[in-house]
XYZ file of C-alpha atoms in Angstrom:
682
model
C 1.579 22.465 12.685
C 2.941 19.593 14.588
C 2.608 21.250 18.325
C -1.002 22.191 17.416
C -1.544 18.974 16.337
C -0.219 17.314 19.457
C -2.856 19.619 21.416
C -5.387 17.892 19.718
C -4.059 14.339 20.080
C -2.852 14.633 23.575
C -5.254 17.044 25.068
C -5.469 18.352 28.405
C -8.938 20.121 28.029
C -11.650 18.810 25.750
C -14.823 20.669 24.625
C -17.781 19.270 23.152
C -20.262 21.461 21.087
C -23.839 19.906 20.801
C -26.370 18.146 23.013
C -27.583 15.219 20.568
C -26.885 11.726 21.370
C -23.285 11.681 19.448
C -22.273 14.506 21.326
C -23.511 12.765 24.631
C -21.577 9.608 23.612
C -18.374 12.034 23.170
C -18.753 12.884 26.716
C -19.649 9.376 27.999
C -16.394 8.042 26.138
C -13.963 10.512 27.749
C -15.393 9.584 31.138
C -15.146 5.809 30.344
C -11.714 6.035 29.129
C -10.375 7.874 32.104
C -9.594 11.491 30.784
C -8.227 13.437 33.712
C -8.416 16.970 32.068
C -11.144 19.344 31.857
C -14.324 18.296 29.957
C -16.396 21.194 29.003
C -19.766 20.404 27.156
C -21.337 23.354 25.153
C -25.186 23.687 24.859
C -27.217 27.026 24.985
C -30.221 25.200 26.537
C -29.383 22.249 28.502
C -27.629 22.182 32.028
C -25.858 18.814 31.518
C -24.805 16.558 28.763
C -24.269 12.840 29.868
C -24.100 14.022 33.594
C -21.597 16.975 32.892
C -22.340 20.651 33.532
C -22.437 22.397 30.276
C -21.648 25.986 29.211
C -23.837 28.017 27.119
C -21.440 29.150 24.404
C -17.995 28.869 23.344
C -17.354 32.371 24.801
C -18.077 31.066 28.135
C -15.439 28.469 28.487
C -12.770 29.201 31.160
C -9.943 28.939 28.535
C -9.307 28.007 24.832
C -10.003 24.013 24.798
C -6.879 21.985 23.404
C -9.330 19.734 21.319
C -12.990 20.291 20.538
C -15.465 17.967 19.062
C -18.023 19.911 17.069
C -21.268 17.521 16.578
C -23.627 20.154 14.930
C -24.936 20.870 11.653
C -22.743 21.706 8.664
C -23.348 25.576 8.439
C -23.116 26.035 12.360
C -19.682 23.889 12.308
C -17.963 26.512 10.158
C -19.358 29.320 12.938
C -17.966 27.232 15.476
C -14.526 26.745 14.086
C -14.463 30.570 13.232
C -14.988 31.454 17.091
C -12.533 28.717 18.462
C -9.662 29.682 15.999
C -10.321 33.129 17.334
C -10.012 32.240 20.812
C -6.534 30.089 20.334
C -8.093 26.722 20.302
C -5.731 23.865 19.773
C -7.665 21.957 17.086
C -11.248 20.204 16.482
C -12.989 17.599 14.810
C -15.786 18.159 12.492
C -18.204 15.475 12.503
C -20.845 17.075 10.201
C -21.095 15.943 6.374
C -22.435 17.582 3.392
C -19.074 19.242 2.880
C -16.800 18.594 -0.366
C -17.968 14.882 -0.547
C -21.370 15.765 -1.133
C -20.893 18.689 -3.495
C -23.229 17.043 -6.084
C -26.021 16.502 -4.050
C -26.120 19.912 -1.991
C -24.501 22.010 -4.836
C -22.371 24.224 -1.810
C -20.450 21.600 -0.216
C -17.238 22.404 -1.902
C -17.518 26.539 -1.182
C -18.506 25.549 2.233
C -15.657 23.559 2.708
C -13.474 26.108 1.376
C -15.015 28.250 4.028
C -14.358 26.011 6.709
C -10.566 26.146 5.913
C -10.646 29.971 5.655
C -12.044 30.657 8.853
C -9.921 28.018 10.646
C -6.682 29.467 9.731
C -3.793 27.866 11.802
C -6.218 25.675 14.012
C -6.084 22.180 13.220
C -8.864 20.305 11.771
C -9.862 16.420 11.674
C -12.474 16.009 8.943
C -15.096 17.076 7.923
C -17.137 13.816 7.800
C -15.266 12.022 10.310
C -15.560 10.508 13.831
C -12.549 11.797 15.469
C -9.826 10.268 17.704
C -9.075 8.155 20.409
C -5.666 8.013 22.406
C -5.666 5.035 24.475
C -2.312 5.918 25.994
C -3.123 8.958 27.659
C -6.921 8.618 27.956
C -8.727 10.734 25.578
C -11.902 10.041 23.341
C -13.245 12.796 21.020
C -15.295 9.674 19.379
C -19.031 9.570 19.227
C -19.683 6.115 19.078
C -18.815 2.934 20.650
C -15.088 1.017 20.445
C -13.334 -1.902 21.506
C -10.069 -0.686 22.482
C -8.727 -0.356 26.135
C -5.755 1.765 27.727
C -2.253 0.486 27.054
C 1.204 1.754 27.749
C 2.235 1.324 24.136
C 0.941 -0.060 20.641
C 0.255 0.523 17.091
C -1.238 3.418 15.658
C -4.071 3.415 13.052
C -5.011 6.110 10.760
C -8.077 5.697 8.653
C -10.224 7.716 6.182
C -13.246 5.521 6.709
C -14.511 5.968 10.320
C -16.795 2.954 10.227
C -13.649 0.914 9.336
C -11.936 2.194 12.308
C -14.446 1.464 14.465
C -14.566 -2.054 13.313
C -10.504 -2.208 14.047
C -11.076 -1.152 17.495
C -13.432 -4.231 17.826
C -10.654 -6.620 16.824
C -10.328 -9.662 19.464
C -6.699 -10.430 18.433
C -5.137 -8.716 21.519
C -3.402 -5.914 19.348
C -2.694 -2.896 21.567
C -3.903 0.097 19.923
C -1.940 3.071 21.071
C -4.171 5.658 18.545
C -6.798 5.410 16.485
C -7.471 8.641 14.365
C -9.892 9.138 11.447
C -9.367 11.895 8.579
C -12.596 11.858 6.841
C -12.364 14.721 3.933
C -8.924 15.678 4.796
C -9.612 19.125 4.283
C -7.038 20.469 5.944
C -5.186 17.889 7.836
C -4.327 14.565 6.118
C -3.334 11.094 7.384
C 0.278 11.947 6.397
C 0.534 14.920 8.899
C -1.222 13.049 11.311
C 1.026 9.828 10.935
C 3.794 11.868 11.122
C 2.895 13.335 14.760
C 2.147 9.749 15.979
C 5.271 8.166 14.624
C 6.772 11.008 17.225
C 5.385 9.292 20.071
C 7.987 6.887 21.551
C 5.037 4.464 22.907
C 3.810 4.113 19.217
C 5.899 0.812 17.568
C 4.360 0.744 14.256
C 1.824 2.718 11.911
C -1.237 1.176 10.120
C -2.959 3.353 7.496
C -6.393 2.719 5.578
C -5.980 4.919 2.350
C -8.943 5.661 0.201
C -6.962 8.451 -1.461
C -3.175 9.815 -0.893
C -3.726 13.289 -1.256
C -0.641 14.995 -1.085
C 2.088 13.240 -2.383
C 4.964 15.352 -0.955
C 3.480 14.776 2.618
C 3.081 11.217 1.934
C 6.965 11.141 1.202
C 7.774 13.180 4.108
C 5.526 10.676 6.044
C 7.565 7.825 4.995
C 11.063 9.340 5.553
C 10.178 10.073 8.822
C 9.376 6.529 9.598
C 12.677 5.344 7.942
C 14.416 7.851 10.160
C 12.803 7.001 13.256
C 13.014 3.151 12.360
C 9.344 2.662 12.607
C 7.394 0.662 9.902
C 4.123 1.634 8.209
C 1.672 -0.940 6.805
C -1.160 0.257 4.325
C -4.380 -0.915 2.856
C -5.198 0.999 -0.093
C -8.504 0.542 -1.291
C -9.798 1.653 -4.761
C -8.885 -1.247 -7.341
C -11.698 -0.602 -9.769
C -11.763 -1.033 -13.386
C -13.269 2.287 -14.197
C -9.829 4.247 -14.101
C -8.900 1.980 -16.945
C -11.844 2.452 -19.478
C -11.286 4.206 -22.814
C -7.748 4.196 -22.935
C -6.023 4.698 -25.886
C -2.943 2.562 -25.172
C -2.269 -0.515 -23.537
C -0.315 1.188 -20.795
C -3.461 2.676 -19.019
C -5.247 -0.490 -18.784
C -2.240 -2.317 -17.554
C -1.242 0.556 -15.221
C -4.697 1.866 -13.708
C -4.785 3.554 -10.349
C -4.216 0.176 -8.160
C -0.836 -0.200 -9.673
C 0.162 3.426 -9.472
C -0.832 3.076 -5.510
C 1.221 -0.368 -5.006
C 4.428 1.395 -6.843
C 3.972 4.577 -4.647
C 3.768 2.396 -1.306
C 6.733 -0.012 -2.613
C 8.998 3.091 -3.546
C 8.585 4.546 -0.268
C 8.908 1.597 1.907
C 5.567 0.980 3.191
C 4.163 -2.703 3.134
C 0.821 -3.208 1.367
C -1.766 -5.320 2.349
C -4.835 -6.499 0.998
C -7.210 -7.097 3.562
C -8.294 -5.928 7.085
C -7.063 -9.097 8.790
C -3.589 -9.097 7.001
C -3.050 -5.565 8.025
C -3.976 -6.420 11.572
C -1.562 -9.491 11.596
C 1.217 -7.397 10.288
C 0.691 -4.699 12.788
C 0.995 -7.673 15.620
C 4.339 -8.752 14.206
C 5.732 -5.436 13.768
C 4.737 -4.293 17.159
C 6.483 -7.370 18.779
C 9.639 -7.945 16.594
C 9.754 -5.048 14.527
C 10.802 -5.534 10.707
C 12.476 -9.430 10.324
C 15.849 -9.727 8.775
C 14.733 -12.416 6.115
C 11.811 -14.422 5.352
C 13.626 -17.808 6.477
C 11.297 -19.339 9.157
C 10.786 -22.576 10.778
C 7.524 -23.990 11.629
C 6.164 -26.559 14.194
C 3.429 -28.362 15.109
C 2.298 -31.744 16.281
C -0.155 -32.756 13.048
C 0.949 -33.599 9.503
C -1.973 -31.763 8.360
C -0.929 -28.435 9.860
C 2.742 -28.948 8.658
C 1.260 -29.531 4.934
C -0.852 -26.469 5.173
C 1.905 -24.243 6.422
C 4.192 -25.449 3.439
C 1.419 -24.891 0.916
C 0.609 -21.462 2.124
C 4.102 -20.686 2.217
C 4.703 -21.036 -1.408
C 2.298 -18.225 -2.487
C 3.385 -16.112 0.433
C 6.834 -15.435 -0.262
C 8.284 -16.949 3.016
C 11.041 -19.878 3.277
C 11.437 -23.121 5.181
C 15.218 -23.540 5.086
C 16.348 -27.559 5.312
C 17.270 -28.792 8.673
C 20.913 -28.551 9.142
C 22.947 -31.429 10.819
C 22.813 -29.894 14.000
C 19.129 -29.472 14.151
C 18.617 -33.221 13.004
C 20.647 -34.487 15.657
C 19.062 -32.707 18.603
C 15.844 -33.231 17.320
C 15.977 -37.101 16.922
C 17.171 -37.027 20.589
C 14.038 -35.135 21.797
C 11.936 -37.029 19.291
C 12.999 -40.458 18.934
C 13.153 -42.529 15.534
C 9.296 -42.601 14.923
C 9.175 -38.973 13.642
C 9.982 -37.666 10.550
C 12.235 -34.609 10.645
C 11.744 -31.606 8.201
C 10.952 -27.784 8.134
C 7.788 -27.290 8.508
C 7.896 -29.923 11.505
C 5.311 -32.193 12.242
C 6.454 -33.181 16.046
C 3.625 -35.564 16.502
C 1.928 -36.028 19.954
C 4.462 -38.328 21.415
C 5.896 -35.462 23.571
C 2.066 -33.662 24.397
C 2.072 -32.887 27.799
C 6.055 -33.039 28.324
C 7.064 -29.554 28.663
C 10.575 -30.268 28.787
C 10.880 -32.488 25.717
C 8.826 -29.792 23.685
C 11.283 -27.098 24.832
C 14.307 -29.205 23.642
C 12.275 -29.892 20.246
C 11.610 -26.013 19.858
C 15.175 -25.052 20.723
C 16.564 -27.831 18.591
C 14.409 -26.563 15.558
C 15.439 -22.654 16.272
C 19.174 -23.676 15.966
C 18.941 -23.154 12.289
C 21.090 -20.738 11.029
C 19.500 -17.348 9.527
C 16.182 -17.951 10.653
C 14.035 -14.828 11.344
C 11.027 -16.178 13.147
C 9.852 -19.649 14.627
C 6.042 -20.605 14.379
C 4.295 -23.089 16.420
C 0.802 -23.941 15.081
C -1.394 -24.280 18.036
C -5.116 -24.076 18.183
C -6.723 -23.426 21.698
C -9.912 -25.617 22.664
C -13.049 -23.693 23.800
C -13.023 -21.583 26.761
C -16.135 -23.536 28.122
C -14.640 -26.407 27.556
C -11.864 -26.052 30.416
C -8.672 -27.780 30.902
C -5.879 -26.234 28.812
C -3.082 -26.846 30.902
C -1.280 -29.068 28.133
C -1.472 -25.605 25.819
C 0.012 -23.551 28.605
C 2.896 -25.921 28.700
C 3.376 -25.199 25.029
C 3.336 -21.302 25.690
C 5.743 -21.783 28.502
C 8.298 -24.040 26.470
C 7.876 -21.148 23.584
C 8.844 -18.523 25.859
C 11.760 -20.422 27.259
C 12.956 -21.133 23.543
C 13.104 -17.385 22.988
C 15.719 -17.031 25.748
C 17.576 -20.344 24.641
C 17.869 -19.330 21.092
C 17.435 -15.292 21.181
C 15.163 -15.503 18.234
C 11.474 -14.254 18.009
C 8.807 -16.756 17.996
C 5.033 -17.028 17.335
C 2.028 -19.208 18.311
C -0.555 -19.460 15.344
C -3.938 -20.593 15.586
C -4.961 -21.643 11.910
C -8.525 -20.372 12.724
C -8.732 -16.956 14.188
C -11.660 -18.048 16.521
C -9.221 -20.666 18.101
C -6.867 -17.915 19.713
C -8.980 -16.503 22.859
C -8.424 -12.550 22.903
C -7.054 -13.186 26.927
C -4.590 -15.852 25.406
C -3.275 -13.465 22.744
C -2.952 -10.712 25.387
C -1.021 -13.027 27.520
C 1.212 -13.861 24.656
C 2.012 -10.059 24.000
C 3.050 -9.914 27.225
C 5.338 -12.448 26.904
C 6.877 -11.117 23.840
C 5.082 -13.916 21.573
C 3.513 -12.999 18.613
C -0.242 -14.321 18.523
C -1.007 -15.019 14.959
C -4.755 -16.103 13.850
C -4.670 -17.519 10.445
C -2.160 -19.555 8.235
C -2.611 -17.120 5.210
C -2.860 -13.956 7.125
C 0.004 -14.838 9.106
C 2.509 -15.879 6.423
C 1.415 -12.408 4.624
C 2.454 -10.564 7.546
C 5.931 -12.358 7.935
C 6.447 -11.712 4.055
C 5.781 -8.129 4.815
C 7.926 -7.758 7.522
C 10.881 -9.530 5.696
C 10.179 -6.965 3.190
C 10.270 -4.237 5.348
C 13.750 -5.561 6.849
C 15.312 -5.345 3.430
C 17.947 -2.391 2.920
C 16.950 0.261 0.657
C 17.891 3.583 -0.039
C 15.712 6.685 -0.145
C 14.180 7.408 -3.328
C 14.413 10.640 -5.095
C 11.542 13.024 -4.661
C 8.563 11.790 -7.291
C 7.722 13.411 -10.345
C 4.882 15.157 -9.728
C 1.936 14.834 -12.245
C 0.452 17.462 -14.055
C -2.934 18.279 -15.449
C -2.513 18.699 -18.865
C -5.583 20.034 -20.935
C -6.729 20.098 -24.809
C -5.087 16.638 -24.933
C -3.839 15.525 -28.479
C -2.539 12.396 -30.036
C 1.061 12.762 -31.784
C 1.419 10.681 -35.269
C 3.410 7.564 -34.691
C 6.405 9.406 -36.570
C 5.843 12.592 -34.696
C 6.250 10.589 -31.470
C 9.138 8.524 -32.496
C 11.098 12.076 -33.371
C 10.249 13.488 -29.970
C 11.258 10.718 -28.289
C 14.618 10.055 -30.554
C 15.692 13.824 -29.050
C 15.964 12.199 -25.804
C 18.073 9.125 -26.988
C 15.745 6.608 -28.045
C 16.693 4.354 -30.892
C 14.241 4.205 -33.807
C 14.034 2.870 -37.296
C 14.390 5.082 -40.548
C 10.901 5.783 -41.815
C 8.981 7.892 -44.440
C 5.283 9.190 -44.435
C 3.255 8.577 -47.588
C 0.181 10.062 -48.434
C -1.463 6.943 -50.693
C -0.409 3.180 -51.761
C 1.794 4.741 -54.811
C 4.137 7.048 -52.574
C 4.451 4.205 -50.195
C 5.562 2.122 -52.983
C 7.864 4.429 -54.198
C 9.597 5.054 -50.918
C 10.942 1.501 -50.788
C 13.920 2.759 -52.612
C 14.728 5.181 -49.874
C 14.192 2.691 -47.044
C 15.487 -0.531 -48.275
C 14.567 -4.251 -47.722
C 12.990 -5.730 -45.715
C 10.418 -3.349 -44.560
C 7.419 -2.717 -42.727
C 4.304 -0.544 -43.451
C 1.874 0.572 -41.293
C -1.437 2.511 -41.728
C -1.523 5.985 -39.897
C -4.259 7.307 -37.486
C -5.034 3.882 -36.005
C -4.183 3.204 -32.312
C -4.201 -0.922 -32.035
C -2.579 -1.324 -35.619
C -2.280 -5.184 -35.545
C -5.916 -5.684 -34.566
C -7.021 -3.362 -37.443
C -4.924 -5.191 -39.925
C -2.888 -2.144 -40.418
C 0.612 -3.402 -40.355
C 2.429 -5.502 -42.507
C 6.145 -6.636 -42.234
C 8.593 -8.726 -44.004
C 7.840 -6.771 -47.340
C 10.424 -7.334 -50.023
C 9.201 -5.321 -52.896
C 7.610 -2.257 -54.026
C 4.742 -4.330 -55.506
C 4.118 -6.024 -52.194
C 4.122 -2.580 -50.725
C 1.400 -1.099 -52.860
C -0.729 -4.467 -52.569
C -0.745 -4.393 -48.752
C -1.501 -0.806 -48.711
C -4.725 -1.108 -50.597
C -5.691 -3.730 -48.277
C -5.477 -1.649 -45.305
C -8.399 0.256 -43.564
C -6.531 3.886 -44.095
C -5.151 6.119 -46.895
C -2.015 7.305 -45.383
C 1.044 5.145 -44.559
C 4.620 4.883 -42.630
C 6.978 2.953 -44.668
C 9.865 1.690 -42.239
C 12.860 -0.067 -42.527
C 12.105 -3.546 -40.695
C 14.085 -4.502 -37.718
C 15.293 -8.163 -37.462
C 16.910 -10.482 -34.620
C 15.048 -9.388 -31.726
C 15.511 -11.565 -28.736
C 12.228 -10.670 -27.180
C 9.424 -7.409 -27.403
C 8.756 -5.184 -24.591
C 6.196 -2.663 -23.781
C 7.593 0.906 -22.171
C 5.002 2.828 -21.104
C 4.098 5.839 -19.021
C 0.571 6.919 -17.657
C -0.150 10.130 -15.851
C -2.087 9.135 -12.633
C -3.246 12.328 -10.846
C -3.375 10.278 -7.628
C 0.099 9.061 -7.451
C 2.386 10.558 -10.048
C 3.724 8.992 -13.306
C 3.379 5.490 -13.671
C 5.964 3.701 -15.637
C 4.921 0.026 -16.821
C 7.110 -2.340 -18.210
C 5.609 -5.475 -19.778
C 5.676 -8.099 -22.261
C 5.332 -6.425 -25.777
C 3.895 -6.616 -29.373
C 0.567 -9.548 -29.466
C 1.688 -10.992 -26.155
C 0.904 -7.787 -24.339
C -3.032 -8.639 -23.685
C -2.462 -12.354 -23.784
C 0.440 -12.475 -20.907
C -0.259 -9.430 -18.828
C 2.922 -9.467 -17.717
C 4.079 -6.456 -16.229
C 5.684 -4.503 -13.521
C 5.471 -0.979 -12.457
C 7.333 1.705 -11.196
C 6.995 5.546 -10.414
C 8.922 8.191 -12.239
C 11.882 9.158 -11.544
C 13.147 5.521 -11.785
C 16.854 4.576 -11.327
C 18.660 2.078 -13.398
C 18.818 -0.253 -10.888
C 15.202 -0.272 -10.224
C 14.457 -0.558 -13.724
C 16.685 -3.457 -13.850
C 15.078 -5.117 -10.923
C 11.620 -4.604 -12.543
C 12.751 -5.950 -15.856
C 13.818 -9.119 -13.687
C 10.389 -9.630 -12.080
C 8.892 -10.070 -15.506
C 8.019 -13.497 -16.648
C 9.879 -12.900 -20.053
C 12.959 -12.013 -17.871
C 14.276 -15.515 -19.106
C 13.933 -14.319 -22.751
C 16.201 -11.139 -22.145
C 18.553 -13.095 -20.170
C 19.084 -15.744 -23.056
C 16.623 -18.760 -22.903
C 18.052 -22.241 -24.028
C 21.025 -21.064 -25.719
C 19.812 -17.905 -27.403
C 21.732 -14.536 -27.256
C 20.645 -12.302 -24.469
C 19.439 -8.953 -25.091
C 21.203 -5.816 -24.523
C 20.041 -4.993 -21.159
C 22.225 -1.560 -21.193
C 20.379 -0.609 -24.255
C 17.035 -1.431 -22.729
C 17.610 0.625 -19.665
C 18.588 3.555 -21.956
C 15.596 3.236 -24.029
C 13.290 3.535 -20.645
C 15.241 6.262 -19.644
C 14.907 8.020 -22.875
C 11.165 7.655 -22.305
C 11.745 9.057 -18.784
C 13.506 12.128 -19.775
C 11.049 13.119 -22.210
C 8.240 12.914 -19.446
C 10.259 15.132 -17.195
C 11.247 17.444 -19.896
C 7.514 18.312 -20.614
C 6.816 20.001 -17.542
C 3.381 18.497 -16.945
C 2.089 18.233 -20.014
C 2.312 14.556 -20.743
C -0.756 12.299 -20.282
C 0.297 8.967 -21.877
C 3.565 7.608 -23.568
C 3.899 4.176 -24.944
C 6.354 2.208 -26.835
C 5.079 -1.085 -28.141
C 6.975 -2.668 -29.070
C 10.411 -2.111 -28.125
C 12.413 -4.508 -29.993
C 15.130 -5.969 -27.767
C 18.305 -7.097 -29.709
C 21.398 -8.760 -28.883
C 23.102 -5.115 -29.398
C 20.386 -2.377 -29.020
C 17.105 -1.679 -28.444
C 14.806 -0.144 -30.984
C 11.422 1.433 -30.615
C 9.091 0.237 -33.644
C 5.972 1.838 -32.634
C 5.063 4.985 -30.267
C 2.500 6.697 -29.185
C 2.153 10.302 -26.944
C -0.791 12.022 -25.861
C -0.191 15.123 -24.498
C -1.452 18.614 -24.091
C -1.117 22.027 -22.209
C -0.087 22.420 -18.798
C -2.794 23.651 -16.601
C -1.246 24.084 -13.390
């Protein structure tokens, strides 16, 4: 499909079907952007559209178009796609809505979308329900509305599922050069992964930005990440959909901790795709990647002529994962020579205004600062005056000093305006031309630096994801059934006996031994319901505890003692992203601390260990204040046992939870377990 998709993205001929305002805009935008190929509006009754002569039908075209914008109603769209596919057209943008996204309202949207795909055959489709694409490199715009980009020779590509978000991104005034903007709408046939792979092949594309509402084909998404890795190009994504609805009604704690947002973040992390949480952060990260690519570290130097700016940079960096290395002796000596004795030397540096207007001294200061070993980036905080005020000669001196410092140090540099409106677009474009990153906003800039440093880390390709199943007829295993099923895959569990009443529970103590635990059967959250008692030391205590519980059947279990910490180990089926593995503080701390880390299956031992190290209770596992450390190998083995169980069930698992896994100095024992699974409906 790549060659056909290339015809659509880089067309030499464009047809536009329809005569309304939207289609007239497409013709006008093609002319405005300087499209040099053949432009063929199609309308059965009009002689021209936006000043360009029309053809009365698809059949009357002189040749099969490379790209077609279809701006007619949904039923007519299907007919047009069938005719275009028959004549060998390259691809089409389906503008109309009312397909699968509106099936509840129309009653036939899903069926109509299926028909659209059927008649398209091998012809590439974008949408339906999307605006289309803009190619700023070659001058092609299958786009029915205004946009704010301009022709460039190289730049970043953006693929979005929301057409309106795409419009907004083209209107940015940050100077970011856009190579392509493509919208995919319903992704009925061609998703953003396929589009992204084609765009990455263009050597003029420096980085790829994604606005994601739903990932879709997981294997295609894996292929996109792998292609980016092979080509040495970075991807940064903004994934929306962080709602609580997906977490309601969960039987286990795991589902409430994981949710779709956790699954999406785990997927992006696994595939080496940087995640941002806002459009400004997405754009600032793309700026940095366009100029420098991934950074080798998160170590930066900050310079400004204000103590307030230096303090803000220091404080903002605390929560953004960047490091300001202390000054080295050589830096201090050269900075003192440039700034004199009145300036306190530190990183971030407030170089005061003593040297303002002295370009040579500014260059000397910046060059001294950038001598620091291991610095990945230098930042000069510089807010520009309003254009109408005129007189920015001193600011131009700073720009020249930064440019010379880059040559002196061989390290990348950025100029950062603390407020977005304080860096005029023309100045940003000038900085890009000089190879200087034009940052706007401290928070977004430092977020971008952290993302670029994360992208620069060495990482091995992950194994293919364990694809989610679609289990039906779900049922919940009893605790004992769940433990036995997991034990068959290597999980360590305590000895236990099921009892049908209080008397049989008391009678079981002779076989189990003391101390022991008594649990009510059939209750999901036993502690909250008063259905668990531990430390029982006699048959009488067991009998009394059983009578006090809100259940008629019980599990009598040998009590495990000497735990260093308690963990939750859970797996939740996330249909959009795979099987989400959650590691968290366990027992009664689960809901209180909300201390969790997520991975996707399959997870390696190294990934599991790294996730455990990210937990706030990691010091307990390592042995806190002289306490013995937990058996880390046994914990990893327990997690792997759960993973092996899920993998062996061939898509039948909905949820698995161990809570708690008691982490001992020697061993790790699951004292409670839950499994929900059903039939595989694939």
